[in-house]
CSV table of C-alpha atoms in Angstrom, one decimal:
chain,number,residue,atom,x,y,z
P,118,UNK,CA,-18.3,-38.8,19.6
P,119,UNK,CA,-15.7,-41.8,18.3
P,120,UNK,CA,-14.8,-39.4,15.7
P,121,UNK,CA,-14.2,-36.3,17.9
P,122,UNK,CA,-11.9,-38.8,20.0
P,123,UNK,CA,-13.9,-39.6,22.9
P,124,UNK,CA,-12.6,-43.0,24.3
P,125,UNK,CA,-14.7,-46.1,23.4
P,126,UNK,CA,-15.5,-46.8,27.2
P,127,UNK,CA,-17.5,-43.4,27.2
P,128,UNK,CA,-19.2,-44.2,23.9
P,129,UNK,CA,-20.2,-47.6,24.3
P,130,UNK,CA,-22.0,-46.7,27.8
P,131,UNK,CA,-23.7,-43.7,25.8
P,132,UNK,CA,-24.6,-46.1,22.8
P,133,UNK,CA,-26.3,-48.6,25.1
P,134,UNK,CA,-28.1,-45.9,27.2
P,135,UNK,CA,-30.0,-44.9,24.3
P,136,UNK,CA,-29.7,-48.6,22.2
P,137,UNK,CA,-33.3,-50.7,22.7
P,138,UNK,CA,-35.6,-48.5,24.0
P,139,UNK,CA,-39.3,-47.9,23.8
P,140,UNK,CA,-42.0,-45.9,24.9
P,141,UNK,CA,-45.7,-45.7,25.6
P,142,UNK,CA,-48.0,-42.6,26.0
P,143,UNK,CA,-50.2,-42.7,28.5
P,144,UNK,CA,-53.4,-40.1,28.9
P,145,UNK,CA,-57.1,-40.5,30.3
P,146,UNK,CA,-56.5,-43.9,31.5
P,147,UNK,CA,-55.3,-45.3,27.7
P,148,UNK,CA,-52.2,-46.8,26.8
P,149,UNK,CA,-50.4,-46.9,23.5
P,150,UNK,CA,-48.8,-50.1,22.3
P,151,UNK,CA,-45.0,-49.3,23.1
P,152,UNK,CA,-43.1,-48.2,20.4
P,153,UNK,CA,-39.4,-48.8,19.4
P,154,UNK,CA,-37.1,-46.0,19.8
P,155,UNK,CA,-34.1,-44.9,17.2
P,156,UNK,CA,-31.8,-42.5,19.0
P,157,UNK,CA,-32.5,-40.5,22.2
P,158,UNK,CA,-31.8,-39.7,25.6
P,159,UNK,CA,-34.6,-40.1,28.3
P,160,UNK,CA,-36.7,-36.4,28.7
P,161,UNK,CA,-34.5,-34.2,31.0
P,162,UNK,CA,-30.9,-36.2,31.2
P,163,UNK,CA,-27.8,-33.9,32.2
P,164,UNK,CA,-26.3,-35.5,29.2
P,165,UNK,CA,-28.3,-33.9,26.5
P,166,UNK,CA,-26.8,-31.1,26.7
P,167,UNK,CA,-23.1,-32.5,26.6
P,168,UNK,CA,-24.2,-35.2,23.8
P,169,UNK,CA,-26.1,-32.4,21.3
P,170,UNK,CA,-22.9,-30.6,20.9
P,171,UNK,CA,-21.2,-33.4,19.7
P,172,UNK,CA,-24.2,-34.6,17.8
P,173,UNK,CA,-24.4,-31.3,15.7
P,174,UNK,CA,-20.5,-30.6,15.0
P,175,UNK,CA,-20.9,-31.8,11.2
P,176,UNK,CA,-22.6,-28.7,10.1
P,177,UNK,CA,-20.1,-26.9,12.1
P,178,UNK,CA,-17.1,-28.6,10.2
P,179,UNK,CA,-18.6,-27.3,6.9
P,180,UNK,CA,-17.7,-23.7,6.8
P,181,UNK,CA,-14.4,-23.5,4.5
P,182,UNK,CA,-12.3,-21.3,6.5
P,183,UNK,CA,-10.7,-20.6,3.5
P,184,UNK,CA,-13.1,-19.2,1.5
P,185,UNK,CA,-14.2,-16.9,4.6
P,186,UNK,CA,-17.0,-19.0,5.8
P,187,UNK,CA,-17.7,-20.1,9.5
P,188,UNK,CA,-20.6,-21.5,11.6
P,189,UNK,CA,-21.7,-21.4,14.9
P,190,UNK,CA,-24.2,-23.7,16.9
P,191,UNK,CA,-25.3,-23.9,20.1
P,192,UNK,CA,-27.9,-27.0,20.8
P,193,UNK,CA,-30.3,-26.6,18.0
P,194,UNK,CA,-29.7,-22.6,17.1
P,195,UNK,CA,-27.0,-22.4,13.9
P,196,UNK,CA,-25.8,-19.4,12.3
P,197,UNK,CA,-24.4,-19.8,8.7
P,198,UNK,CA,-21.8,-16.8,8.3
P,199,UNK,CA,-19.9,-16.1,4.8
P,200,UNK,CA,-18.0,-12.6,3.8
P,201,UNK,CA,-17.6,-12.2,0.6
P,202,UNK,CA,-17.6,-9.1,-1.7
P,203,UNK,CA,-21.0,-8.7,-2.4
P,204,UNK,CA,-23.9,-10.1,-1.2
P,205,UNK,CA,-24.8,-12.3,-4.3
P,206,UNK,CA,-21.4,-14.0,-3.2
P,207,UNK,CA,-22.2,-14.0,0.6
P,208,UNK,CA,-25.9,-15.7,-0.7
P,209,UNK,CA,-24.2,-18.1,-2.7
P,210,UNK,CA,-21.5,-19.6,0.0
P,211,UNK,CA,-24.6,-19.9,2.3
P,212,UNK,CA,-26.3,-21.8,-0.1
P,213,UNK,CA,-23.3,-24.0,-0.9
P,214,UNK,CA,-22.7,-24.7,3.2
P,215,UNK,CA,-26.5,-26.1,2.9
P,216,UNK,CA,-26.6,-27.9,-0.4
P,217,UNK,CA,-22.3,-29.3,-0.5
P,218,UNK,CA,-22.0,-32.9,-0.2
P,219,UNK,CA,-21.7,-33.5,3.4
P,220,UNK,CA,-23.2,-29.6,4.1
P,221,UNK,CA,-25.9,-28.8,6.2
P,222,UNK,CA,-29.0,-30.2,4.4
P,223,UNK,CA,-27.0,-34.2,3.8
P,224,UNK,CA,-26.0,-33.8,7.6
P,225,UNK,CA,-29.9,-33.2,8.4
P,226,UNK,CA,-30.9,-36.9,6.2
P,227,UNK,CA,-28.8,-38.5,7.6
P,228,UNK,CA,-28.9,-37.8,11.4
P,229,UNK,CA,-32.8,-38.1,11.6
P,230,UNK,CA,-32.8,-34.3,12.2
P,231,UNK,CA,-35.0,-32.5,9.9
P,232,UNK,CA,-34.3,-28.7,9.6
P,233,UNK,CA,-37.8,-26.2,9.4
P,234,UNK,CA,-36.6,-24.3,6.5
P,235,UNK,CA,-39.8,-21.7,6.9
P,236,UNK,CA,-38.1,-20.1,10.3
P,237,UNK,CA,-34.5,-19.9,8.1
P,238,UNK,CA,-34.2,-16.3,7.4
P,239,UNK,CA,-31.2,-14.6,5.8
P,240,UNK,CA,-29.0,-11.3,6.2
P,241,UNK,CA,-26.8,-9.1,4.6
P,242,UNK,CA,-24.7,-7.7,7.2
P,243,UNK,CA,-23.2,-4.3,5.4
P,244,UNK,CA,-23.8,-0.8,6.0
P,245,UNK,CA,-23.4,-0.2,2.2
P,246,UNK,CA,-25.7,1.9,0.5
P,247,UNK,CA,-26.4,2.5,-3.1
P,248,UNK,CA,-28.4,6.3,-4.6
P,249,UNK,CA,-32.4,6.1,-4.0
P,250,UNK,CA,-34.3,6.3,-7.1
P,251,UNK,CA,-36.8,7.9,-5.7
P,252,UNK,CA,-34.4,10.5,-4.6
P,253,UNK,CA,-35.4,11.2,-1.2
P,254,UNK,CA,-33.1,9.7,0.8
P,255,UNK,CA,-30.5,10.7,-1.5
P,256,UNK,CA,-29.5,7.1,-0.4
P,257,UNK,CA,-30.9,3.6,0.7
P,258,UNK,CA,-29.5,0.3,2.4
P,259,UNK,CA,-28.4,-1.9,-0.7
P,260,UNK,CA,-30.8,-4.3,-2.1
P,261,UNK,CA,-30.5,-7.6,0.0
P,262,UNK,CA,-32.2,-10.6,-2.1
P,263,UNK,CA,-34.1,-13.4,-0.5
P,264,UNK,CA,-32.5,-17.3,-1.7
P,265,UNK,CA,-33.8,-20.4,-2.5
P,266,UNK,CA,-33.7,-24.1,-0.7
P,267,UNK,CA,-35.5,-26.9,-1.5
P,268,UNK,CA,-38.4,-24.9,-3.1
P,269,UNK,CA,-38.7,-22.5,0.0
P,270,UNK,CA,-37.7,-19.3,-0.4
P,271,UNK,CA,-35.6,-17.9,2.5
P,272,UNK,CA,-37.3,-14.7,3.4
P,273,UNK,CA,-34.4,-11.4,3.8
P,274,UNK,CA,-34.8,-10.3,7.4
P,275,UNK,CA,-33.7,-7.2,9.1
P,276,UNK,CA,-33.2,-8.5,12.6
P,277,UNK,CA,-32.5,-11.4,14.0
P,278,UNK,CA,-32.4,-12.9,17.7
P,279,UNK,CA,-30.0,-15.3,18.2
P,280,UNK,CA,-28.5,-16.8,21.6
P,281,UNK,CA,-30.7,-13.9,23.0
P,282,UNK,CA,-28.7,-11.2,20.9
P,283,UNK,CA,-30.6,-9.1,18.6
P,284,UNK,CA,-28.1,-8.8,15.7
P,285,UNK,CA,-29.6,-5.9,12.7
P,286,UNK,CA,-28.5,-6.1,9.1
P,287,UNK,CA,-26.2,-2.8,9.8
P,288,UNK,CA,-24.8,-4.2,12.9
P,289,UNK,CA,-25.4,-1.0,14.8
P,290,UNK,CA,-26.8,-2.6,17.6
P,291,UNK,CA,-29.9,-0.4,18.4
P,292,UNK,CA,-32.5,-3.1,18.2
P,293,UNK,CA,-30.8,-4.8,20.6
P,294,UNK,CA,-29.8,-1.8,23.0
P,295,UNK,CA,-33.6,-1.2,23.0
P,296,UNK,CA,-34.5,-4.7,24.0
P,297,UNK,CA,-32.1,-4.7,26.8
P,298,UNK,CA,-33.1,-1.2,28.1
P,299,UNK,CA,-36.8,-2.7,28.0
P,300,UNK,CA,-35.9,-5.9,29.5
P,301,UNK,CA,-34.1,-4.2,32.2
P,302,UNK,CA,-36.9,-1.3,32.7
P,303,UNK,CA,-39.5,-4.2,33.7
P,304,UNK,CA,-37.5,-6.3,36.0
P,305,UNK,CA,-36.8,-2.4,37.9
P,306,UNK,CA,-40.4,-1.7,38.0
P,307,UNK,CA,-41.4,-5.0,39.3
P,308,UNK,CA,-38.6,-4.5,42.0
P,309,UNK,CA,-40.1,-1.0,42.6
């Protein structure tokens, strides 16, 4: 927050809010020795949602605007987005926002914040096709290749739900069209 200018009055309140706590879990009569906590505001504070976004703005700041690269966060959801001409190119910026120094994998060390790399998935957003060996479709989406991180391979996926949008690889929108129309369909028949 001191680096994204909030005045030191603000941040010192936050910084002993969460400084020198602890905890105990209680269940079936049992207590737990109470155990020091790092970081962390108490279960349900209106804060957390105002202190998240300033806690995950690092991987934000990554993307090179430059090199047509840009991220987008919204508490713990992040999308990675790079143009380039192919996708090997688009695969590879991705890969550099995670592994750069200060990119999205150094941000995750050091904030105490581990990312699940199994629920990563990756897309190549293009409606470029390429001839079908088979022949029949004369045509076929181009071949999108999974990638590599920290001995995980990122699965390719077609669809993906983020911030409650469906987004598909062709950005045509269908997917999400249909989950809207079905979404809408129920709450109508349970008004019926």
């Amino acid at each position: 927050m001191r680096s994204r200018g909030i005045p030191p009055q603000y941040t010192d309140w936050i910084y002993r809010k969460v400084s020198g706590r602890r905890t105990s879990i209680t269940f079936d009569g049992h207590m737990s020795d109470p155990k020091t906590l790092l970081r962390g505001l108490d279960q349900g504070c209106p804060l957390s949602g105002i202190t998240f976004q300033f806690y995950n703005t690092d991987p934000i700041d990554i993307s090179d605007k430059k090199s047509s690269e840009d991220a987008i966060a919204f508490i713990d959801d992040t999308l990675l987005l790079a143009q380039g001409k192919n996708l090997e190119i688009t695969n590879n910026k991705v890969i550099d926002m995670l592994k750069r120094s200060g990119g999205a994998l150094a941000w995750s060390k050091t904030h105490q914040c581990e990312f699940s790399i199994k629920k990563f998935g990756i897309m190549g957003l293009t409606r470029r096709r390429e001839k079908n060996p088979t022949g029949r479709p004369v045509t076929r989406p181009i071949e999108r290749k999974p990638i590599h991180i920290q001995q995980t391979i990122v699965p390719i996926v077609k669809e993906h739900k983020f911030l409650g949008v469906i987004l598909d690889q062709e950005l045509r929108w269908n997917a999400h069209v249909n989950y809207a129309l079905a979404k809408g369909t129920t709450w109508i028949t349970q008004y019926r």
